[in-house]
Coordinates of C-alpha atoms in Angstrom, one line a residue:
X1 CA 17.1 31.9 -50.1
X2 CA 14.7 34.8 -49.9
X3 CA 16.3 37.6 -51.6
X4 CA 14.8 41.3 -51.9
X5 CA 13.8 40.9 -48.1
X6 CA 12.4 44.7 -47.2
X7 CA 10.2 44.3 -44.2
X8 CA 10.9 42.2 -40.9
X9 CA 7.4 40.5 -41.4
X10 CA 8.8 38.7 -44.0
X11 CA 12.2 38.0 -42.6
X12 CA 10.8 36.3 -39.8
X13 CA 8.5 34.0 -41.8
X14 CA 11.3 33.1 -44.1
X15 CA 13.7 32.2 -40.6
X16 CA 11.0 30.5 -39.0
X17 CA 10.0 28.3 -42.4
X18 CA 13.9 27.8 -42.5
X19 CA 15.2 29.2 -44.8
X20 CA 19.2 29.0 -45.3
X21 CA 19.6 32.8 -46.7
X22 CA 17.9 36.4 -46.7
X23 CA 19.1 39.0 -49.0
X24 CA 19.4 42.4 -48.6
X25 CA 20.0 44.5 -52.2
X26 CA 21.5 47.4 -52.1
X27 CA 22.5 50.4 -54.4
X28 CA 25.5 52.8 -54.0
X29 CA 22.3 55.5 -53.4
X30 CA 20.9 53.4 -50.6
X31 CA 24.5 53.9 -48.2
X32 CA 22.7 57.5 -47.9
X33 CA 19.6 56.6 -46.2
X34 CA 20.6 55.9 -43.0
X35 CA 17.0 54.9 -42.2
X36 CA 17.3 52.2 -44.6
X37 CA 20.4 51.2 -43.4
X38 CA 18.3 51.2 -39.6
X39 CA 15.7 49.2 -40.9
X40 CA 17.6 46.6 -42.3
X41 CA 19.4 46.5 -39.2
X42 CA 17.1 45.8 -37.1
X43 CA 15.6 43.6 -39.5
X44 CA 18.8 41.0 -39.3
X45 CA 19.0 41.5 -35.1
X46 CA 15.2 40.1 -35.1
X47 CA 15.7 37.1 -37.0
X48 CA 17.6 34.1 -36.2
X49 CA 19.0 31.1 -38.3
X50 CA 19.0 32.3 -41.8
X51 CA 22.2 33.8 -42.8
X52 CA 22.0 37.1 -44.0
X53 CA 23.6 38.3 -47.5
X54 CA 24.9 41.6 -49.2
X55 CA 22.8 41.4 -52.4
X56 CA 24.8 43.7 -55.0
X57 CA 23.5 46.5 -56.7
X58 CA 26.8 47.9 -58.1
X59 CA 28.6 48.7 -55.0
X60 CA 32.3 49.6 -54.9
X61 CA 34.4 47.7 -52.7
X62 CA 34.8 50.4 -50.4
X63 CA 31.0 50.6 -50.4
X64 CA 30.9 46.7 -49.8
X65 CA 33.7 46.9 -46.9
X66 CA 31.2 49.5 -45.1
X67 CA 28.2 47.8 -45.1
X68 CA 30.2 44.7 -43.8
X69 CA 31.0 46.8 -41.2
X70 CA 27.6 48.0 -40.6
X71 CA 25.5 44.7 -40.6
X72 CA 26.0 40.6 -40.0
X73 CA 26.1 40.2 -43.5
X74 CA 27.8 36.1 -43.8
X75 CA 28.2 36.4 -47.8
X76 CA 28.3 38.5 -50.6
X77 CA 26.0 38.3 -54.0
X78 CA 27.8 39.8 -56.9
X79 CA 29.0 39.0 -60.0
X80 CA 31.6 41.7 -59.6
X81 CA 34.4 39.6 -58.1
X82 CA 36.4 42.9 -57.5
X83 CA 34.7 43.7 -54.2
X84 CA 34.5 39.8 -53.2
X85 CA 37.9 39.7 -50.8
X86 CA 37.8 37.8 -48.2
X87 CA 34.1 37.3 -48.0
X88 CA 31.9 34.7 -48.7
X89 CA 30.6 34.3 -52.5
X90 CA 27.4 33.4 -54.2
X91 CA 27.8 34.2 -57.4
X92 CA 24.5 34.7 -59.9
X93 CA 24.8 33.8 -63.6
X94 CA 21.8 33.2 -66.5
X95 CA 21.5 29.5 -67.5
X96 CA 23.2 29.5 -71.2
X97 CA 26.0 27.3 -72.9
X98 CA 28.8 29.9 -72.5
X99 CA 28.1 30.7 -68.8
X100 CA 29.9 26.9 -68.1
X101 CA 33.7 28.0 -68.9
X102 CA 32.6 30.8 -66.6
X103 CA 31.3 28.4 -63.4
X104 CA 34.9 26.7 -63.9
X105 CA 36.0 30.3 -64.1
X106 CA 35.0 31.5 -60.6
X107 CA 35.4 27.9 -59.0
X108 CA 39.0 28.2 -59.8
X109 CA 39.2 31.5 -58.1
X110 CA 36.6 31.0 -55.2
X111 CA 36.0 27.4 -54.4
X112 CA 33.7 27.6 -51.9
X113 CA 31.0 29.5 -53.8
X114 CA 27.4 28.8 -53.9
X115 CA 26.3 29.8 -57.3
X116 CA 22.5 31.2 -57.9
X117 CA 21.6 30.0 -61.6
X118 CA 18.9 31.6 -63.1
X119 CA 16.4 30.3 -65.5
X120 CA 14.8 32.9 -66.2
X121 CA 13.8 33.7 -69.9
X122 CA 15.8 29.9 -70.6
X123 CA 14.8 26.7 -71.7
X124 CA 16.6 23.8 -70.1
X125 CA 18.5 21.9 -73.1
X126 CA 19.9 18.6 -71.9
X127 CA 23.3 19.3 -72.0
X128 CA 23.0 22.1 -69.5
X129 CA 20.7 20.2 -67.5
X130 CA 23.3 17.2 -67.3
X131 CA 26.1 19.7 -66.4
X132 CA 24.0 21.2 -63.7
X133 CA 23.7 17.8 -62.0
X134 CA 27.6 17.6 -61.9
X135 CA 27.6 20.7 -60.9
X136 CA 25.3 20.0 -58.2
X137 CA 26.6 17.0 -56.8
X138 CA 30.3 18.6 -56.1
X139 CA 29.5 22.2 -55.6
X140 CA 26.6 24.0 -54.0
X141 CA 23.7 25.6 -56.3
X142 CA 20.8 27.7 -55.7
X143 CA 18.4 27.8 -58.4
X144 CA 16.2 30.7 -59.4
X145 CA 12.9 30.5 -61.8
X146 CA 10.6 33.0 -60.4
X147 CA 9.4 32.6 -64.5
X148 CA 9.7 29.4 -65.0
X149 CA 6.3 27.9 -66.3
X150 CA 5.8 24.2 -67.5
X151 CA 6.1 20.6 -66.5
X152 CA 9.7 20.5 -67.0
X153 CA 11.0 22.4 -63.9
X154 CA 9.8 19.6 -61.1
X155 CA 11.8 17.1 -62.7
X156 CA 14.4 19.1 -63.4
X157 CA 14.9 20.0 -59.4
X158 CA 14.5 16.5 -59.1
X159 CA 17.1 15.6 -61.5
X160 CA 19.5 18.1 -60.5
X161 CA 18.8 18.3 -56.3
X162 CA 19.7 22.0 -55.8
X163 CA 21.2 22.9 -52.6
X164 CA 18.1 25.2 -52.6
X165 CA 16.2 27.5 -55.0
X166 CA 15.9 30.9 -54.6
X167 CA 12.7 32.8 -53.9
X168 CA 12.4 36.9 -54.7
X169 CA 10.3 39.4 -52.9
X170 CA 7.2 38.9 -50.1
X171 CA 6.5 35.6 -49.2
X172 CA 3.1 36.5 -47.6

């Protein structure tokens, strides 16, 4: 998944790499600019094969419903499962201990959704790490560690076999 995608140049590379998801963020201020909205737009009728995704920036759900109705957007990324309806969930949350109960939580609720987990700012304990290859083998995960420095996180990806990882801003 690319997320933060703001230029077609880089949505095009990502869909011809293949990559499974591009994300567009937006803010409740960015449903003014309808230039934005244009741009990104245009940006999602040029590419083909990724799946494009409604990255949240504190939209409300009528905000949500009219940019669904704006653009091809396939899924939703929000933690704010108030606006999710219908749609199609990935669903970020930080690497800790607590944020388990949680993943059982929203799997309850919503279980088809990919969740992003984030290591950013975390050190892998094995107990998380053994739960994430549970996790990974029954559910789909997207990992994020745009931070992550060390010899640890090769293995780890290895250990846990992500349904992808998550990559943040221009690829070129």
């Amino acid at each position: 998944k690319l997320s933060q995608v703001t230029n077609l140049t880089d949505a095009r590379y990502a869909a011809g790499m293949g990559v499974d998801f591009i994300g567009f963020t937006f803010t409740p201020s960015d449903l003014e600019n309808d230039n934005l909205l244009t741009q990104r737009a245009e940006i999602a009728q040029w590419i083909v094969g990724p799946e494009i995704v409604l990255e949240d920036g504190g939209l409300s759900l009528e905000e949500v419903e009219t940019l669904f109705n704006r653009l091809p957007f396939a899924y939703i990324q929000t933690r704010n499962l108030r606006v999710v309806g219908d749609k199609r969930l990935i669903y970020p949350i930080l690497l800790t201990e607590c944020c388990l109960k949680e993943m059982d939580s929203v799997l309850a609720e919503y279980p088809h959704a990919i969740f992003l987990i984030s290591l950013i700012g975390s050190k892998v304990i094995p107990a998380i790490e053994d739960y994430l290859v549970k996790y990974a083998e029954k559910y789909q995960i997207l990992v994020n560690a745009p931070e992550y420095v060390g010899k640890d996180f090769l293995p780890l990806l290895e250990k846990v076999n992500p349904f992808g990882l998550e990559l943040i801003g221009c690829l070129l």
